[in-house]
Short mmCIF file of C-alpha atoms in Angstrom, two decimals:
data_model
loop_
_atom_site.label_atom_id
_atom_site.label_comp_id
_atom_site.label_asym_id
_atom_site.label_seq_id
_atom_site.Cartn_x
_atom_site.Cartn_y
_atom_site.Cartn_z
CA MET A 1 -62.21 -57.91 -36.30
CA GLY A 2 -65.85 -58.78 -36.76
CA THR A 3 -68.73 -56.45 -37.37
CA ILE A 4 -70.60 -55.22 -34.25
CA ALA A 5 -73.66 -57.43 -33.59
CA LYS A 6 -77.11 -55.97 -32.85
CA ALA A 7 -78.30 -55.98 -29.27
CA SER A 8 -80.06 -59.12 -28.13
CA ASP A 9 -80.67 -61.16 -24.96
CA HIS A 10 -81.81 -64.72 -25.48
CA VAL A 11 -83.00 -66.32 -22.21
CA LYS A 12 -83.26 -70.10 -21.77
CA PRO A 13 -83.14 -72.67 -18.92
CA CYS A 14 -79.59 -72.99 -17.63
CA ASN A 15 -77.70 -76.22 -18.17
CA ILE A 16 -75.89 -75.87 -14.84
CA GLU A 17 -72.99 -78.23 -15.37
CA GLN A 18 -72.35 -77.16 -19.01
CA SER A 19 -72.69 -73.45 -18.10
CA GLU A 20 -70.15 -73.44 -15.28
CA ARG A 21 -67.63 -75.42 -17.32
CA HIS A 22 -68.01 -73.09 -20.33
CA ASN A 23 -68.11 -69.82 -18.50
CA ARG A 24 -65.10 -70.61 -16.29
CA ARG A 25 -63.09 -72.17 -19.13
CA ASP A 26 -62.68 -75.63 -17.53
CA PRO A 27 -59.62 -77.21 -19.19
CA ASP A 28 -61.40 -80.54 -19.83
CA TYR A 29 -64.31 -78.63 -21.38
CA ILE A 30 -62.01 -76.59 -23.60
CA ALA A 31 -60.34 -79.79 -24.84
CA SER A 32 -63.74 -81.29 -25.70
CA LEU A 33 -64.97 -78.38 -27.84
CA ASP A 34 -66.11 -79.03 -31.42
CA PRO A 35 -64.09 -76.45 -33.46
CA ARG A 36 -66.74 -76.55 -36.21
CA LYS A 37 -68.98 -74.55 -33.92
CA VAL A 38 -66.88 -72.68 -31.35
CA TYR A 39 -63.33 -71.37 -31.20
CA VAL A 40 -61.80 -70.29 -27.88
CA ARG A 41 -58.38 -68.60 -28.06
CA LEU A 42 -56.73 -69.20 -24.71
CA GLU A 43 -54.20 -66.40 -25.25
CA LEU A 44 -57.14 -63.94 -25.13
CA THR A 45 -58.90 -65.52 -22.11
CA HIS A 46 -57.19 -63.08 -19.70
CA ASN A 47 -59.42 -60.37 -21.22
CA ASN A 48 -62.55 -62.10 -19.88
CA GLU A 49 -64.35 -60.76 -16.77
CA ILE A 50 -66.46 -62.43 -14.08
CA TYR A 51 -68.92 -60.92 -11.61
CA VAL A 52 -70.68 -62.92 -8.86
CA VAL A 53 -73.09 -61.35 -6.35
CA PRO A 54 -71.41 -61.03 -2.92
CA ASP A 55 -73.77 -63.38 -1.08
CA LEU A 56 -73.08 -66.25 -3.54
CA GLN A 57 -69.28 -65.98 -3.65
CA GLY A 58 -67.89 -69.51 -3.55
CA VAL A 59 -71.36 -71.11 -4.10
CA THR A 60 -71.72 -73.34 -7.18
CA LEU A 61 -74.83 -73.15 -9.34
CA GLN A 62 -75.77 -76.70 -8.29
CA GLN A 63 -75.55 -75.68 -4.60
CA HIS A 64 -77.71 -72.63 -5.30
CA TYR A 65 -80.21 -74.79 -7.21
CA ASP A 66 -80.43 -77.17 -4.22
CA ASN A 67 -80.95 -74.18 -1.88
CA ILE A 68 -83.83 -72.97 -4.12
CA LYS A 69 -85.50 -76.40 -3.83
CA VAL A 70 -85.37 -76.12 -0.04
CA MET A 71 -86.79 -72.55 -0.22
CA VAL A 72 -89.70 -73.61 -2.46
CA LYS A 73 -90.60 -76.50 -0.17
CA LYS A 74 -90.51 -74.25 2.86
CA LEU A 75 -92.62 -71.45 1.39
CA THR A 76 -95.17 -73.48 -0.64
CA GLY A 77 -95.26 -76.81 1.19
CA ARG A 78 -94.71 -78.57 -2.10
CA ALA A 79 -91.60 -80.00 -3.71
CA MET A 80 -90.35 -78.00 -6.75
CA GLN A 81 -91.47 -79.61 -9.99
CA GLU A 82 -88.29 -80.49 -11.87
CA LYS A 83 -89.54 -82.80 -14.62
CA GLU A 84 -92.10 -82.41 -17.42
CA VAL A 85 -95.54 -83.84 -16.58
CA GLU A 86 -98.05 -85.01 -19.21
CA TYR A 87 -101.74 -84.35 -18.33
CA THR A 88 -105.18 -84.15 -20.05
CA ASP A 89 -107.07 -80.89 -19.90
CA LYS A 90 -110.85 -80.39 -19.53
CA ARG A 91 -111.37 -80.81 -23.30
CA GLY A 92 -109.55 -84.16 -23.34
CA ILE A 93 -106.46 -82.75 -25.04
CA LYS A 94 -103.12 -84.08 -23.86
CA ARG A 95 -100.68 -81.41 -22.83
CA VAL A 96 -97.26 -81.14 -21.19
CA ARG A 97 -96.54 -79.08 -18.13
CA ARG A 98 -92.86 -78.09 -18.20
CA GLY A 99 -90.60 -78.56 -15.26
CA SER A 100 -89.41 -75.59 -13.23
CA SER A 101 -86.40 -73.54 -14.50
CA PRO A 102 -85.32 -71.63 -11.37
CA ILE A 103 -81.91 -70.75 -12.84
CA ARG A 104 -81.81 -69.40 -16.38
CA GLU A 105 -79.04 -68.19 -18.62
CA SER A 106 -79.00 -65.56 -21.37
CA VAL A 107 -76.35 -64.64 -23.95
CA VAL A 108 -76.09 -60.89 -24.56
CA ASN A 109 -74.23 -59.40 -27.53
CA ILE A 110 -71.85 -56.62 -26.50
CA LYS A 111 -69.62 -53.94 -28.06
CA PRO A 112 -65.80 -53.88 -27.84
CA ASP A 113 -66.05 -51.09 -25.21
CA THR A 114 -68.87 -52.61 -23.15
CA THR A 115 -67.90 -52.77 -19.46
CA MET A 116 -69.08 -54.84 -16.50
CA ASP A 117 -70.68 -51.67 -15.05
CA ASP A 118 -72.79 -51.35 -18.24
CA LEU A 119 -74.07 -54.92 -17.81
CA LEU A 120 -74.75 -54.31 -14.09
CA LYS A 121 -76.83 -51.26 -15.03
CA TYR A 122 -78.86 -53.50 -17.35
CA THR A 123 -79.37 -56.29 -14.79
CA ASN A 124 -80.35 -53.74 -12.17
CA ARG A 125 -83.00 -52.37 -14.48
CA VAL A 126 -84.31 -55.88 -15.06
CA HIS A 127 -84.41 -56.49 -11.31
CA GLU A 128 -86.24 -53.24 -10.64
CA LYS A 129 -88.78 -53.96 -13.40
CA TRP A 130 -89.59 -57.65 -12.85
CA GLY A 131 -87.70 -58.76 -9.68
CA VAL A 132 -85.47 -61.22 -11.59
CA ARG A 133 -81.96 -61.18 -10.08
CA ALA A 134 -78.70 -61.67 -11.95
CA ILE A 135 -76.32 -63.76 -9.81
CA GLN A 136 -73.39 -64.14 -12.26
CA ILE A 137 -72.09 -62.25 -15.30
CA HIS A 138 -69.32 -63.62 -17.56
CA ILE A 139 -67.88 -61.38 -20.29
CA HIS A 140 -66.20 -63.50 -23.02
CA ARG A 141 -63.71 -61.72 -25.31
CA ASP A 142 -61.82 -64.85 -26.41
CA GLU A 143 -64.45 -66.47 -28.71
CA GLY A 144 -64.93 -66.19 -32.46
CA HIS A 145 -64.04 -67.97 -35.66
CA TYR A 146 -61.68 -67.89 -38.63
CA ASP A 147 -63.11 -67.25 -42.08
CA ASN A 148 -60.09 -69.15 -43.30
CA PRO A 149 -58.61 -71.54 -40.67
CA ASP A 150 -55.23 -71.36 -42.41
CA ASP A 151 -55.08 -67.54 -42.20
CA PRO A 152 -54.85 -66.10 -38.64
CA THR A 153 -55.70 -62.61 -39.97
CA THR A 154 -59.23 -63.74 -40.82
CA TRP A 155 -60.23 -64.06 -37.11
CA LYS A 156 -63.69 -62.62 -36.35
CA PHE A 157 -64.61 -61.90 -32.68
CA ASN A 158 -67.84 -63.08 -31.15
CA LEU A 159 -68.15 -60.57 -28.28
CA HIS A 160 -70.82 -61.48 -25.79
CA ALA A 161 -71.67 -61.99 -22.09
CA HIS A 162 -73.40 -64.81 -20.28
CA ILE A 163 -75.88 -63.70 -17.56
CA ILE A 164 -77.02 -66.28 -14.98
CA TRP A 165 -80.47 -65.35 -13.56
CA ASP A 166 -82.24 -66.44 -10.39
CA TRP A 167 -85.77 -66.61 -11.81
CA MET A 168 -87.51 -67.28 -8.47
CA ASP A 169 -89.40 -64.94 -6.09
CA HIS A 170 -87.83 -65.80 -2.76
CA SER A 171 -90.73 -64.24 -0.85
CA THR A 172 -93.36 -66.59 -2.37
CA GLY A 173 -91.39 -69.60 -3.61
CA LYS A 174 -92.84 -69.15 -7.16
CA SER A 175 -91.08 -68.31 -10.43
CA PHE A 176 -91.47 -64.99 -12.12
CA LYS A 177 -93.80 -64.97 -15.17
CA LEU A 178 -92.73 -62.84 -18.14
CA ASP A 179 -94.93 -62.92 -21.21
CA ASP A 180 -94.01 -62.14 -24.84
CA LYS A 181 -94.48 -58.41 -24.30
CA ASP A 182 -92.21 -58.52 -21.30
CA MET A 183 -89.52 -60.31 -23.31
CA GLU A 184 -89.82 -57.70 -26.10
CA LYS A 185 -89.38 -54.98 -23.43
CA LEU A 186 -86.33 -56.91 -22.18
CA GLN A 187 -84.80 -56.67 -25.69
CA ASP A 188 -85.56 -52.92 -25.80
CA MET A 189 -84.01 -52.47 -22.37
CA VAL A 190 -80.68 -54.22 -23.26
CA ALA A 191 -80.41 -52.16 -26.47
CA GLU A 192 -81.05 -48.88 -24.59
CA THR A 193 -78.67 -49.65 -21.70
CA LEU A 194 -75.81 -50.88 -23.84
CA GLU A 195 -76.45 -48.18 -26.48
CA MET A 196 -76.69 -50.69 -29.32
CA GLU A 197 -78.98 -51.07 -32.27
CA ARG A 198 -81.91 -53.36 -31.41
CA GLY A 199 -82.14 -56.65 -33.33
CA ARG A 200 -85.18 -57.47 -35.42
CA ARG A 201 -88.24 -58.55 -33.44
CA LYS A 202 -89.00 -62.27 -33.50
CA SER A 203 -92.32 -61.66 -35.21
CA GLU A 204 -90.53 -60.05 -38.19
CA THR A 205 -88.45 -63.04 -39.20
CA ASP A 206 -88.61 -66.84 -39.00
CA ARG A 207 -84.96 -67.33 -40.02
CA GLU A 208 -82.87 -66.71 -36.90
CA HIS A 209 -79.51 -68.06 -35.75
CA LEU A 210 -78.83 -70.56 -38.58
CA GLU A 211 -75.75 -72.70 -37.84
CA ARG A 212 -73.27 -72.96 -40.71
CA ASN A 213 -74.23 -76.55 -41.46
CA ASP A 214 -77.92 -75.56 -41.53
CA PHE A 215 -77.09 -72.79 -43.98
CA ILE A 216 -75.21 -75.21 -46.27
CA LEU A 217 -78.12 -77.70 -46.11
CA GLN A 218 -80.61 -74.90 -46.91
CA THR A 219 -78.45 -73.81 -49.91
CA GLN A 220 -78.34 -77.38 -51.20
CA ARG A 221 -82.10 -77.68 -50.86
CA GLU A 222 -82.62 -74.41 -52.80
CA LYS A 223 -80.32 -75.64 -55.60
CA SER A 224 -82.19 -78.94 -55.71
CA ALA A 225 -85.56 -77.12 -55.90
CA GLN A 226 -84.26 -74.91 -58.70
CA LEU A 227 -83.16 -77.97 -60.70
CA ASP A 228 -86.51 -79.67 -60.13
CA ALA A 229 -88.26 -76.51 -61.33
CA GLU A 230 -86.20 -76.44 -64.52
CA ILE A 231 -87.02 -80.09 -65.24
CA ALA A 232 -90.73 -79.49 -64.59
CA GLU A 233 -90.68 -76.50 -66.93
CA LYS A 234 -89.16 -78.55 -69.77
CA ARG A 235 -91.63 -81.35 -69.14
CA ASP A 236 -94.58 -78.94 -69.33
CA ARG A 237 -93.23 -77.46 -72.56
CA LEU A 238 -92.83 -80.96 -74.02
CA ASP A 239 -96.39 -81.92 -73.00
CA ALA A 240 -97.71 -78.75 -74.70
CA GLU A 241 -95.78 -79.44 -77.85
CA ASN A 242 -96.97 -83.05 -77.89
CA GLY A 243 -100.56 -81.93 -77.48
CA ASN A 244 -100.31 -79.50 -80.39
CA ALA A 245 -98.63 -82.19 -82.55
CA ILE A 246 -101.42 -84.66 -81.79
CA LYS A 247 -104.09 -82.12 -82.75
CA SER A 248 -102.25 -81.28 -85.98
CA GLY A 249 -101.65 -84.96 -86.86
CA VAL A 250 -105.28 -86.00 -86.30
CA ALA A 251 -106.48 -83.08 -88.38
CA ASN A 252 -104.13 -83.99 -91.28
CA LEU A 253 -103.74 -87.73 -90.76
CA PHE A 254 -105.44 -88.70 -94.02
CA GLY A 255 -104.22 -85.84 -96.20
CA LYS A 256 -100.58 -84.99 -95.29
CA GLY A 257 -99.23 -87.93 -93.22
CA LYS A 258 -97.75 -85.88 -90.29
CA TYR A 259 -98.51 -88.46 -87.65
CA ALA A 260 -95.19 -90.26 -88.21
CA ASP A 261 -93.31 -86.91 -87.96
CA MET A 262 -95.10 -86.23 -84.66
CA GLU A 263 -93.97 -89.54 -83.24
CA LYS A 264 -90.36 -88.84 -84.24
CA GLU A 265 -90.48 -85.37 -82.67
CA ASN A 266 -92.04 -86.77 -79.50
CA LYS A 267 -89.27 -89.38 -79.17
CA ARG A 268 -86.60 -86.73 -79.77
CA LEU A 269 -88.02 -84.46 -77.05
CA LYS A 270 -88.21 -87.37 -74.60
CA ASP A 271 -84.57 -88.26 -75.33
CA GLU A 272 -83.54 -84.66 -74.90
CA LEU A 273 -85.41 -84.45 -71.52
CA THR A 274 -83.63 -87.60 -70.31
CA LYS A 275 -80.24 -86.22 -71.27
CA GLN A 276 -80.94 -82.84 -69.68
CA LYS A 277 -82.13 -84.47 -66.47
CA ALA A 278 -78.98 -86.61 -66.32
CA THR A 279 -76.81 -83.55 -66.96
CA LEU A 280 -78.52 -81.60 -64.18
CA GLN A 281 -78.25 -84.45 -61.73
CA GLN A 282 -74.52 -84.75 -62.58
CA LYS A 283 -74.01 -81.03 -61.95
CA TYR A 284 -75.90 -81.29 -58.68
CA GLN A 285 -73.73 -84.20 -57.60
CA GLN A 286 -70.60 -82.23 -58.52
CA VAL A 287 -71.75 -79.33 -56.34
CA LEU A 288 -72.29 -81.69 -53.42
CA ASP A 289 -68.90 -83.37 -53.95
CA VAL A 290 -67.08 -80.04 -54.03
CA GLU A 291 -68.81 -78.91 -50.82
CA ARG A 292 -68.12 -82.26 -49.13
CA ASN A 293 -64.42 -82.09 -50.04
CA ARG A 294 -64.22 -78.50 -48.80
CA GLN A 295 -65.75 -79.47 -45.43
CA SER A 296 -63.46 -82.49 -45.14
CA GLN A 297 -60.40 -80.28 -45.67
CA GLN A 298 -61.67 -77.83 -43.07
CA LEU A 299 -62.31 -80.65 -40.58
CA ALA A 300 -58.78 -82.00 -41.11
CA ALA A 301 -57.31 -78.56 -40.47
CA LYS A 302 -59.42 -78.11 -37.37
CA ASP A 303 -58.51 -81.58 -36.07
CA LYS A 304 -54.84 -80.56 -36.38
CA GLN A 305 -55.55 -77.35 -34.44
CA ILE A 306 -57.31 -79.38 -31.72
CA GLU A 307 -54.32 -81.68 -31.40
CA GLU A 308 -51.96 -78.74 -31.08
CA LEU A 309 -54.24 -77.14 -28.47
CA GLN A 310 -54.45 -80.36 -26.49
CA ASN A 311 -50.64 -80.68 -26.48
CA LYS A 312 -50.39 -77.06 -25.29
CA LEU A 313 -52.93 -77.67 -22.53
CA LYS A 314 -51.05 -80.71 -21.24
CA GLY A 315 -47.98 -78.49 -20.70
CA GLU A 316 -50.06 -75.98 -18.72
CA VAL A 317 -51.98 -78.39 -16.51
CA PHE A 318 -49.10 -78.76 -14.08
CA ARG A 319 -48.70 -74.97 -13.79
CA HIS A 320 -52.42 -74.59 -13.19
CA GLN A 321 -52.32 -77.24 -10.45
CA GLN A 322 -49.54 -75.34 -8.69
CA ASP A 323 -51.48 -72.08 -9.08
CA ASN A 324 -54.59 -73.75 -7.60
CA GLN A 325 -52.65 -74.97 -4.59
CA GLU A 326 -51.46 -71.46 -3.90
CA LYS A 327 -54.97 -70.10 -4.43
CA ASP A 328 -56.29 -72.67 -1.98
CA ARG A 329 -53.84 -71.47 0.62
CA ILE A 330 -54.84 -67.86 0.10
CA ILE A 331 -58.54 -68.80 0.27
CA ARG A 332 -58.00 -70.60 3.59
CA GLN A 333 -56.19 -67.55 4.89
CA LYS A 334 -59.00 -65.27 3.77
CA ASP A 335 -61.64 -67.63 5.24
CA SER A 336 -59.84 -67.36 8.59
CA ILE A 337 -59.94 -63.54 8.36
CA ILE A 338 -63.62 -63.60 7.37
CA ASN A 339 -64.53 -65.87 10.28
CA ASP A 340 -62.71 -63.57 12.66
CA TYR A 341 -64.51 -60.58 11.15
CA ARG A 342 -67.89 -62.29 11.54
CA GLU A 343 -67.18 -63.10 15.20
CA ARG A 344 -66.27 -59.48 15.89
CA LEU A 345 -69.30 -58.29 13.95
CA GLY A 346 -71.62 -60.57 15.91
CA HIS A 347 -70.17 -59.38 19.21
CA TYR A 348 -70.46 -55.74 18.16
CA LEU A 349 -74.05 -56.06 16.98
CA SER A 350 -75.02 -57.84 20.20
CA THR A 351 -74.26 -54.66 22.10
CA LEU A 352 -76.81 -52.62 20.10
CA SER A 353 -80.56 -52.37 20.62
CA GLU A 354 -82.68 -54.70 18.51
CA LEU A 355 -84.04 -51.94 16.18
CA LEU A 356 -80.62 -50.29 15.78
CA ARG A 357 -79.04 -53.69 15.15
CA SER A 358 -81.57 -54.35 12.37
CA ALA A 359 -80.84 -50.93 10.82
CA VAL A 360 -77.08 -51.55 10.91
CA LYS A 361 -77.54 -55.00 9.31
CA ALA A 362 -79.61 -53.36 6.56
CA VAL A 363 -76.82 -50.87 5.86
CA ILE A 364 -74.20 -53.66 5.68
CA ASP A 365 -76.47 -55.70 3.40
CA TYR A 366 -76.94 -52.62 1.18
CA VAL A 367 -73.22 -51.95 0.59
CA GLN A 368 -72.50 -55.66 -0.02
CA SER A 369 -75.36 -56.00 -2.55
CA GLY A 370 -73.85 -53.38 -4.83
CA TYR A 371 -77.26 -51.72 -5.46
CA ARG A 372 -77.47 -47.95 -5.93
CA SER A 373 -80.27 -47.48 -3.43
CA PHE A 374 -81.80 -49.26 -0.43
CA SER A 375 -84.17 -52.11 -1.20
CA ALA A 376 -87.70 -51.88 0.26
CA ARG A 377 -86.77 -54.28 3.06
CA GLN A 378 -83.55 -52.42 3.86
CA GLU A 379 -85.27 -49.05 3.93
CA GLY A 380 -88.05 -50.53 6.14
CA ASP A 381 -85.52 -51.69 8.77
CA VAL A 382 -83.86 -48.23 8.88
CA ARG A 383 -87.21 -46.43 9.03
CA ARG A 384 -88.41 -48.54 11.96
CA TYR A 385 -85.50 -47.39 14.00
CA MET A 386 -85.82 -43.70 12.96
CA ASN A 387 -89.56 -43.65 13.62
CA GLY A 388 -88.91 -44.58 17.23
CA GLN A 389 -86.58 -41.61 17.70
CA PRO A 390 -87.75 -37.98 18.19
CA ASP A 391 -84.81 -36.46 16.35
CA LYS A 392 -84.58 -38.05 12.88
CA ASP A 393 -81.24 -36.38 11.97
CA LYS A 394 -79.66 -37.60 15.18
CA ALA A 395 -81.12 -41.10 14.54
CA ALA A 396 -79.54 -41.09 11.08
CA ASP A 397 -76.18 -40.12 12.65
CA GLU A 398 -76.51 -43.01 15.14
CA VAL A 399 -77.17 -45.53 12.40
CA PHE A 400 -74.21 -44.19 10.36
CA ASN A 401 -71.80 -44.13 13.34
CA ALA A 402 -72.81 -47.68 14.33
CA SER A 403 -72.18 -48.88 10.74
CA ARG A 404 -68.94 -46.96 10.16
CA PRO A 405 -66.56 -49.73 11.30
CA PHE A 406 -67.79 -51.89 8.41
CA LEU A 407 -67.72 -49.28 5.64
CA LYS A 408 -65.05 -48.14 3.23
CA ALA A 409 -64.56 -44.44 2.42
CA ASP A 410 -66.62 -44.49 -0.78
CA GLU A 411 -69.27 -46.60 0.88
CA SER A 412 -69.63 -44.16 3.74
CA GLU A 413 -70.64 -41.37 1.35
CA ARG A 414 -73.23 -43.61 -0.30
CA VAL A 415 -74.69 -44.59 3.07
CA LYS A 416 -74.84 -40.97 4.24
CA GLY A 417 -76.74 -40.02 1.09
CA GLN A 418 -79.26 -42.88 1.50
CA LEU A 419 -79.87 -42.08 5.19
CA SER A 420 -80.32 -38.37 4.44
CA TYR A 421 -82.83 -39.23 1.72
CA ILE A 422 -84.87 -41.33 4.22
CA VAL A 423 -84.83 -38.53 6.81
CA GLN A 424 -86.04 -36.06 4.18
CA GLU A 425 -88.85 -38.44 3.12
CA ILE A 426 -90.00 -38.87 6.76
CA LYS A 427 -90.08 -35.11 7.26
CA GLU A 428 -92.01 -34.52 4.04
CA GLU A 429 -94.54 -37.21 4.97
CA ARG A 430 -95.03 -35.62 8.41
CA GLN A 431 -95.53 -32.13 6.83
CA HIS A 432 -98.02 -33.59 4.39
CA ARG A 433 -100.05 -35.18 7.20
CA GLN A 434 -99.99 -31.93 9.17
CA SER A 435 -101.11 -29.98 6.09
CA GLN A 436 -104.03 -32.37 5.58
CA GLY A 437 -105.04 -32.01 9.19
CA PHE A 438 -104.90 -28.17 8.89
CA HIS A 439 -107.20 -28.13 5.83
CA LEU A 440 -109.67 -30.39 7.54
#
């Protein structure tokens, strides 16, 4: 088992095609992985979890991206800027305006006992703070690496979750703007919600997320710099000794004849420097050769593992195809049930008054969204109906009874609680207005 990573959430533009293939463990994608960077153990994949918001079930990220483009055009009158644009500012400086990133992805470190509910609490806090909405969450418990590829007991887990964000304000058609302070608050929020130690702030370190090959290259550079420093030190010492010898020789040239001795010593030191430099270069080359051989052996072992994995996948493809056919049949059956449900729902809602119908739709939207409380829009639809009724408690009962056919037992209690809360707020607002009128 690996050590528990510190909390972090690194957000970047989502590579839609790559993201869906990786997060859903597409067989062709798994077969194409470079084992030098990522290991995926398929026998652990059943431990992964997936959450998709109810209103985007069955919708691909590309389809959602295309829908966002339509929404932006409709609300702003302009096509969404997808590519980088080079322009010249007022001072004549050339700059680049980045293309829009309406869908973004972040990788969040998690603990072994982190649950999907924990991550939903975190994404709900982000939504309440900035309006950014998480549309997919993928928990991966099948990734990691071997310290020694030949020893299965050296496996180290890389526990994490991928969160897919809709970074657009669907009421304005513009993207949300989070500055550096907001992103630091985001890091604080994920650490608090998941009860993990916060990672070091970006301003505190410039060495983050080095790949193994980068680390090896950095080590080689440091060794090379150390050797260069040793050579320079010897050269400086030789120059100093030569300088002293010259001074001594000139001072005693006519009396003691040390100039010839100085030349001999100078030649000896130069020969010694040449030999030492050659020795150091040889040692440096040996270090590189050892590291190159070690990496070649590791690559050969990993290539063998890839071949074994591909052979295993070929045997499972047929079974997956049969499973997919059965799933397609079940999906078609469920689609038929859903269509029938929608027809009955439409007929039922058509018998209600317009305001009551809006309130019932708000309740249904609330339970399907999975949020803990009504959104501002949902609460507004319910309030509009209640405000038109003299008895607020009775109005709440009417909304609840009209919604009951579409609620499960646990959802009914949640809806009752939310409706009671709105009734209490309306009463308190009325008492407050009456109290202000009395004082006047």
